[in-house]
XYZ file of N, CA and C in Angstrom:
411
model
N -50.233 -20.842 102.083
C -49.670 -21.595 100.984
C -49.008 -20.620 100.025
N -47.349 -20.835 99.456
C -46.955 -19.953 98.683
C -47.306 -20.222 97.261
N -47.930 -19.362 96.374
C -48.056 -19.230 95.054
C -49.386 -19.362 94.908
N -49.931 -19.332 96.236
C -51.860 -19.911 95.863
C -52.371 -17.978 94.910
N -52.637 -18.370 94.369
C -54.362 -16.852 93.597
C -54.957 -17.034 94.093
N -55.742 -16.058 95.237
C -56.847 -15.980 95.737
C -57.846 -15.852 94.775
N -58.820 -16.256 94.622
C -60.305 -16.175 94.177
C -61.115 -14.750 94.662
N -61.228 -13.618 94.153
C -61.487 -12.904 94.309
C -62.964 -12.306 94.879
N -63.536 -13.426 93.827
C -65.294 -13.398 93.930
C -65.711 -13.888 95.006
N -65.028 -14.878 95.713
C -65.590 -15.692 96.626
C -64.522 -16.033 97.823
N -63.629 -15.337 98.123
C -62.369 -14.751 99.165
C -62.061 -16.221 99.288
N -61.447 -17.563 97.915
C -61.143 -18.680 98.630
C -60.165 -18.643 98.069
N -58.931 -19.033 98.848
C -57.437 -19.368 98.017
C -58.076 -21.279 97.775
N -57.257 -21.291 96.457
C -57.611 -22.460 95.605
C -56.504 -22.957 96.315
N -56.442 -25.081 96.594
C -55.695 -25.396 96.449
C -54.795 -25.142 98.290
N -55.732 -24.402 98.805
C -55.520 -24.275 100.180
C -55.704 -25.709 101.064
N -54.891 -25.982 101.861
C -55.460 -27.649 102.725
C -56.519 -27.253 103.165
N -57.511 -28.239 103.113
C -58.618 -28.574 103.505
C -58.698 -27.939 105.079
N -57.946 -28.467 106.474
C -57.963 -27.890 107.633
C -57.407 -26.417 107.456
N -56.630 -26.033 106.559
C -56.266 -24.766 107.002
C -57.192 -23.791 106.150
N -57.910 -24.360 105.424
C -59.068 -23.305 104.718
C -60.694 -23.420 104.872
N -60.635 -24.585 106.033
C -61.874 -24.820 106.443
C -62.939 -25.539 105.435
N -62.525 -26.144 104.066
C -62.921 -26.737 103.144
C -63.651 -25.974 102.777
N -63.434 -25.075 101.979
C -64.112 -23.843 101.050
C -64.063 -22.601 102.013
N -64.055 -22.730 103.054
C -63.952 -21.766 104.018
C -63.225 -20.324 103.391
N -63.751 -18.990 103.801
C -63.570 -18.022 102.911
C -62.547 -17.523 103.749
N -61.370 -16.537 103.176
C -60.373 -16.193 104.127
C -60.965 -14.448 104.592
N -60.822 -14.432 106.201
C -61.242 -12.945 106.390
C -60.699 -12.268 105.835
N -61.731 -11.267 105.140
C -60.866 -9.663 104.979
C -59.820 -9.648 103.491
N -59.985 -10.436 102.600
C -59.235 -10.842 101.666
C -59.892 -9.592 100.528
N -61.027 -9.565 100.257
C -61.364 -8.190 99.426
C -61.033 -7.350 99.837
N -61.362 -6.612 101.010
C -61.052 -5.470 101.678
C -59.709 -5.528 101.379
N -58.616 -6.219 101.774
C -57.051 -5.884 101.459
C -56.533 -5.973 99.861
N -57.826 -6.573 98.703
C -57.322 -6.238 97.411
C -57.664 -4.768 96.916
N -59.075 -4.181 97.303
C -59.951 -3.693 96.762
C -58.677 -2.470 96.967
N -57.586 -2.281 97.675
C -56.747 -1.524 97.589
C -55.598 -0.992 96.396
N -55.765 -2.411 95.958
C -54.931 -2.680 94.537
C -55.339 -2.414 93.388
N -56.793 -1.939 93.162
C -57.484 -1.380 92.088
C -57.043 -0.172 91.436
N -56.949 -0.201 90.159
C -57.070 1.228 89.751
C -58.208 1.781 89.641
N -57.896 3.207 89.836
C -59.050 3.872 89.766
C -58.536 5.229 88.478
N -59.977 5.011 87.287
C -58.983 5.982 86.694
C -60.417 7.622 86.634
N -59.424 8.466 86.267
C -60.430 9.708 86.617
C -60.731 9.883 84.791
N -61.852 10.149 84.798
C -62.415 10.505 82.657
C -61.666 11.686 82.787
N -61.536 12.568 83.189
C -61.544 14.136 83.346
C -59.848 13.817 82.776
N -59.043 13.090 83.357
C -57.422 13.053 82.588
C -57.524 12.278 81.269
N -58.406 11.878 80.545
C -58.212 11.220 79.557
C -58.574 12.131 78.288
N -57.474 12.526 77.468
C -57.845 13.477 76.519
C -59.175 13.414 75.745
N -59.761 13.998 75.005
C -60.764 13.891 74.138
C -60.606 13.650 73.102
N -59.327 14.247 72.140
C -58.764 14.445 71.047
C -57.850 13.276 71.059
N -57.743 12.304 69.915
C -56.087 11.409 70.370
C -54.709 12.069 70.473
N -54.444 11.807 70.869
C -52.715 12.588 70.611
C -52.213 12.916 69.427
N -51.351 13.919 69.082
C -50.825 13.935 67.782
C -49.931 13.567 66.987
N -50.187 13.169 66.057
C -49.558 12.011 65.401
C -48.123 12.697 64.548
N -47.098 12.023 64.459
C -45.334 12.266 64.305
C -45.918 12.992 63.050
N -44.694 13.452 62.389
C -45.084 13.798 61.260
C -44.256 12.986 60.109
N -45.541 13.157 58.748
C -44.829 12.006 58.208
C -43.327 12.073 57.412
N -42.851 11.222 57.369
C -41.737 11.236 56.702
C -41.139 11.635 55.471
N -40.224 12.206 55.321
C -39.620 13.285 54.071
C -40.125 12.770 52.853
N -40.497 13.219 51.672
C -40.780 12.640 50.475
C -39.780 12.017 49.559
N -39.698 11.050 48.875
C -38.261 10.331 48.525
C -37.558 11.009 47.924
N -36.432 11.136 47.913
C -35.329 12.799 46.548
C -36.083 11.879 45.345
N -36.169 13.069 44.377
C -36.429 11.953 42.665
C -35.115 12.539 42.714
N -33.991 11.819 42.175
C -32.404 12.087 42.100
C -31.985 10.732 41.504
N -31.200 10.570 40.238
C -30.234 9.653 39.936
C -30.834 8.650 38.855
N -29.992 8.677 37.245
C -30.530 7.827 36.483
C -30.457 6.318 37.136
N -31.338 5.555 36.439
C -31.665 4.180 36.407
C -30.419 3.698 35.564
N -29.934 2.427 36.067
C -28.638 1.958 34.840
C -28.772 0.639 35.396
N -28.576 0.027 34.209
C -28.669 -1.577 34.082
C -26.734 -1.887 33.739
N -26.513 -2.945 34.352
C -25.350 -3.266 33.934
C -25.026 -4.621 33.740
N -24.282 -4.893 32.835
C -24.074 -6.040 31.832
C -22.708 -6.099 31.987
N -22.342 -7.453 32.332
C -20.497 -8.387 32.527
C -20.662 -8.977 31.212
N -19.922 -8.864 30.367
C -19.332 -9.769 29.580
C -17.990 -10.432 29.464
N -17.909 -11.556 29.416
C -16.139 -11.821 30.238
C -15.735 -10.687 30.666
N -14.915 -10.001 30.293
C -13.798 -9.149 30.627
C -14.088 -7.919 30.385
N -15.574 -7.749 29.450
C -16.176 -6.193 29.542
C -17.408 -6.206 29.919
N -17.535 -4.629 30.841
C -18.703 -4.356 31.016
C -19.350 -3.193 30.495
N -20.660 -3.395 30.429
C -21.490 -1.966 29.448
C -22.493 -1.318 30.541
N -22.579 -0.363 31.240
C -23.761 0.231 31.834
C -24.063 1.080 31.349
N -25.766 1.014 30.824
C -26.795 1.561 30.151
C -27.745 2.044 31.261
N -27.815 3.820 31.072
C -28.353 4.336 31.922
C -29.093 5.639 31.139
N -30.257 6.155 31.888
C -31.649 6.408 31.761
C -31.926 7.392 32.697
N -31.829 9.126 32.602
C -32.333 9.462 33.625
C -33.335 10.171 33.164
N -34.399 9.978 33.975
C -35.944 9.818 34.243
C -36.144 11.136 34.938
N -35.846 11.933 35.805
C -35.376 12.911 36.234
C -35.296 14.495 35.766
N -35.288 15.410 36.459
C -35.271 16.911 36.284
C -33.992 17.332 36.110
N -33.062 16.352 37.214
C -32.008 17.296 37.415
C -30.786 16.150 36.544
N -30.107 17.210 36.562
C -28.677 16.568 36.037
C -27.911 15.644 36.545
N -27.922 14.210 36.513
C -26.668 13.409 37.219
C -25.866 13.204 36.834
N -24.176 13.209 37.413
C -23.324 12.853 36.993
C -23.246 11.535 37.122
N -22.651 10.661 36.308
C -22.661 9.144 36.896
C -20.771 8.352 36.373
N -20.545 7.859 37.116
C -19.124 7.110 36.843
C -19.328 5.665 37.250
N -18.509 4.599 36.070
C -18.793 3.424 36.107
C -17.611 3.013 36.978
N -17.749 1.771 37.484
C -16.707 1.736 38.539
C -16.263 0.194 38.022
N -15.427 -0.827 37.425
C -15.291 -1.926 38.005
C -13.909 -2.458 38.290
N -14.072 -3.571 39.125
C -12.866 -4.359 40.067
C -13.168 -5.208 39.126
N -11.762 -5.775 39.205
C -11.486 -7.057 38.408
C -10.596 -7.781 39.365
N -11.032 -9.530 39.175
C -11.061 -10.056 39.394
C -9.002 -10.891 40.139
N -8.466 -10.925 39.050
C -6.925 -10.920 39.640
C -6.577 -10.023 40.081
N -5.423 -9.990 40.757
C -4.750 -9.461 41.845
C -4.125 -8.418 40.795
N -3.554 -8.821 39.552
C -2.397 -7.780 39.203
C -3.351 -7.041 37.660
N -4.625 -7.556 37.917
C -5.575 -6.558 36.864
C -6.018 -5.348 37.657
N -5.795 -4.089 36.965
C -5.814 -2.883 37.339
C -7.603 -2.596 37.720
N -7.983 -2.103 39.008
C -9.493 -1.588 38.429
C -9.697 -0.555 37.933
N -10.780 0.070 37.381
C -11.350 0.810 36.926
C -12.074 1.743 37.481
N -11.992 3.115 37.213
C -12.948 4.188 37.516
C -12.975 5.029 36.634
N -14.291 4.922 35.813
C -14.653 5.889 34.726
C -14.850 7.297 35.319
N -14.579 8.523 33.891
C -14.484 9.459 34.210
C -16.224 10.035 34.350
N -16.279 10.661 34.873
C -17.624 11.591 35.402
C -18.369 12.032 34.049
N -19.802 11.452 34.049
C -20.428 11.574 32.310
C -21.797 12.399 32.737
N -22.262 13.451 32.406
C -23.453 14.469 32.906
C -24.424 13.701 31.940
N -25.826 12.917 32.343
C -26.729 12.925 31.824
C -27.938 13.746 32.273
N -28.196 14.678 31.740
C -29.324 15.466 31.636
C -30.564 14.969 31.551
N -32.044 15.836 32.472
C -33.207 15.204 31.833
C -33.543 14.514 31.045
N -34.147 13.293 30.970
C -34.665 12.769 29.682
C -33.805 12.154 28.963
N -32.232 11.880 29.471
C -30.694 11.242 28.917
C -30.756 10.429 28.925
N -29.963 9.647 27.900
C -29.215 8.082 28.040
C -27.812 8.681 27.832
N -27.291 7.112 28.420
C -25.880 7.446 27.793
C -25.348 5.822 27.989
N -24.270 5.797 27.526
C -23.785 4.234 27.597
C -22.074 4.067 28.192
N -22.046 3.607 29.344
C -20.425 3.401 29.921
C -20.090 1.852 29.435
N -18.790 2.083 29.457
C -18.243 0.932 28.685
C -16.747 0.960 29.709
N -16.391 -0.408 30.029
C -14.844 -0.349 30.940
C -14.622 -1.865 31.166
N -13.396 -2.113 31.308
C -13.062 -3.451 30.807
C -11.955 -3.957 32.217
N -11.814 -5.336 32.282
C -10.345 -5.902 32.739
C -9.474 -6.704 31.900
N -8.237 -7.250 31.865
C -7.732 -7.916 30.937
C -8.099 -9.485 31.214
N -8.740 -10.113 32.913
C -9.133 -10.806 33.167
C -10.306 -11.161 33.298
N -10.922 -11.698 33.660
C -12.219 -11.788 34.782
C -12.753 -10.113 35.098
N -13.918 -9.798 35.168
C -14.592 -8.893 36.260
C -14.905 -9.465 37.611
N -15.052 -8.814 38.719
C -15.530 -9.029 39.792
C -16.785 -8.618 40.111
N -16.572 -7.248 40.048
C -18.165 -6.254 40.082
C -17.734 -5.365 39.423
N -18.925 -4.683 39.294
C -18.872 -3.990 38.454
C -20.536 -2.840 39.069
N -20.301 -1.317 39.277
C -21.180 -0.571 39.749
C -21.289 1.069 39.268
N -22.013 1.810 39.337
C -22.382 3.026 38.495
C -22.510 3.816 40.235
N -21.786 5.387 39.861
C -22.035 5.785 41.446
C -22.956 7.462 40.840
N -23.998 7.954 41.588
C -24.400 9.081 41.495
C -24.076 10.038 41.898
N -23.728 11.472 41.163
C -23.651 12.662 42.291
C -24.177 13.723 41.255
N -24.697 15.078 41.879
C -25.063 16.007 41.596
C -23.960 16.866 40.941
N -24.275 17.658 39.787
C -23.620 18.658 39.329
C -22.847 19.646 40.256
């Protein structure tokens, strides 16, 4: 019969016809031809120690003030905060919204340890977005 599971414990394919399995009737030699299919595993290959584990992953950069930014119609203000050791430069960036309003890219402002500072940049229309970009001295 195709797809029958033999019964392992008791050498009966389930589900076998009655005449061709002798009604429980056990099939010859059915362990003997699994007991081949076993794994066998040896202790002696199985480490003692677990394997060693990746190593962990880089620690985050502390790099780049914090800045909040605020749309008001047609101006925006980003207020920024660096928290930080090192010096970031930061430039405010915004797109505006019509086609024939110019965007914006503020010039490069160094806030130092422990800095605030305040960007300010406008459209004559609408804003679109409006974003602050980081880079190192």
């Amino acid at each position: 019969m195709r797809g029958a599971v033999p019964d392992v414990a008791s050498d009966v394919v389930p589900g076998a016809p009655a005449a061709a399995s002798g009604a429980g009737a056990a099939v010859p030699g059915l362990a003997d031809r699994l007991a081949g299919d076993r794994a066998v595993v040896n202790l002696a290959d199985i480490p003692a120690e677990p394997p060693a584990q990746p190593a962990p992953p880089a620690a985050r950069e502390l790099f780049g003030a914090d800045c909040d930014t605020e749309i008001e119609g047609s101006r925006v203000t980003a207020y920024c905060h660096n928290g930080y050791p090192e010096t970031d430069l930061i430039r405010l960036h915004v797109e505006c919204d019509r086609w024939w309003d110019l965007d914006g890219d503020g010039a490069a402002v160094a806030v130092g340890p422990a800095g605030r500072v305040e960007l300010a940049g406008r459209c004559w229309k609408e804003v679109r977005s409006a974003w602050v970009t980081h880079e190192r001295p």
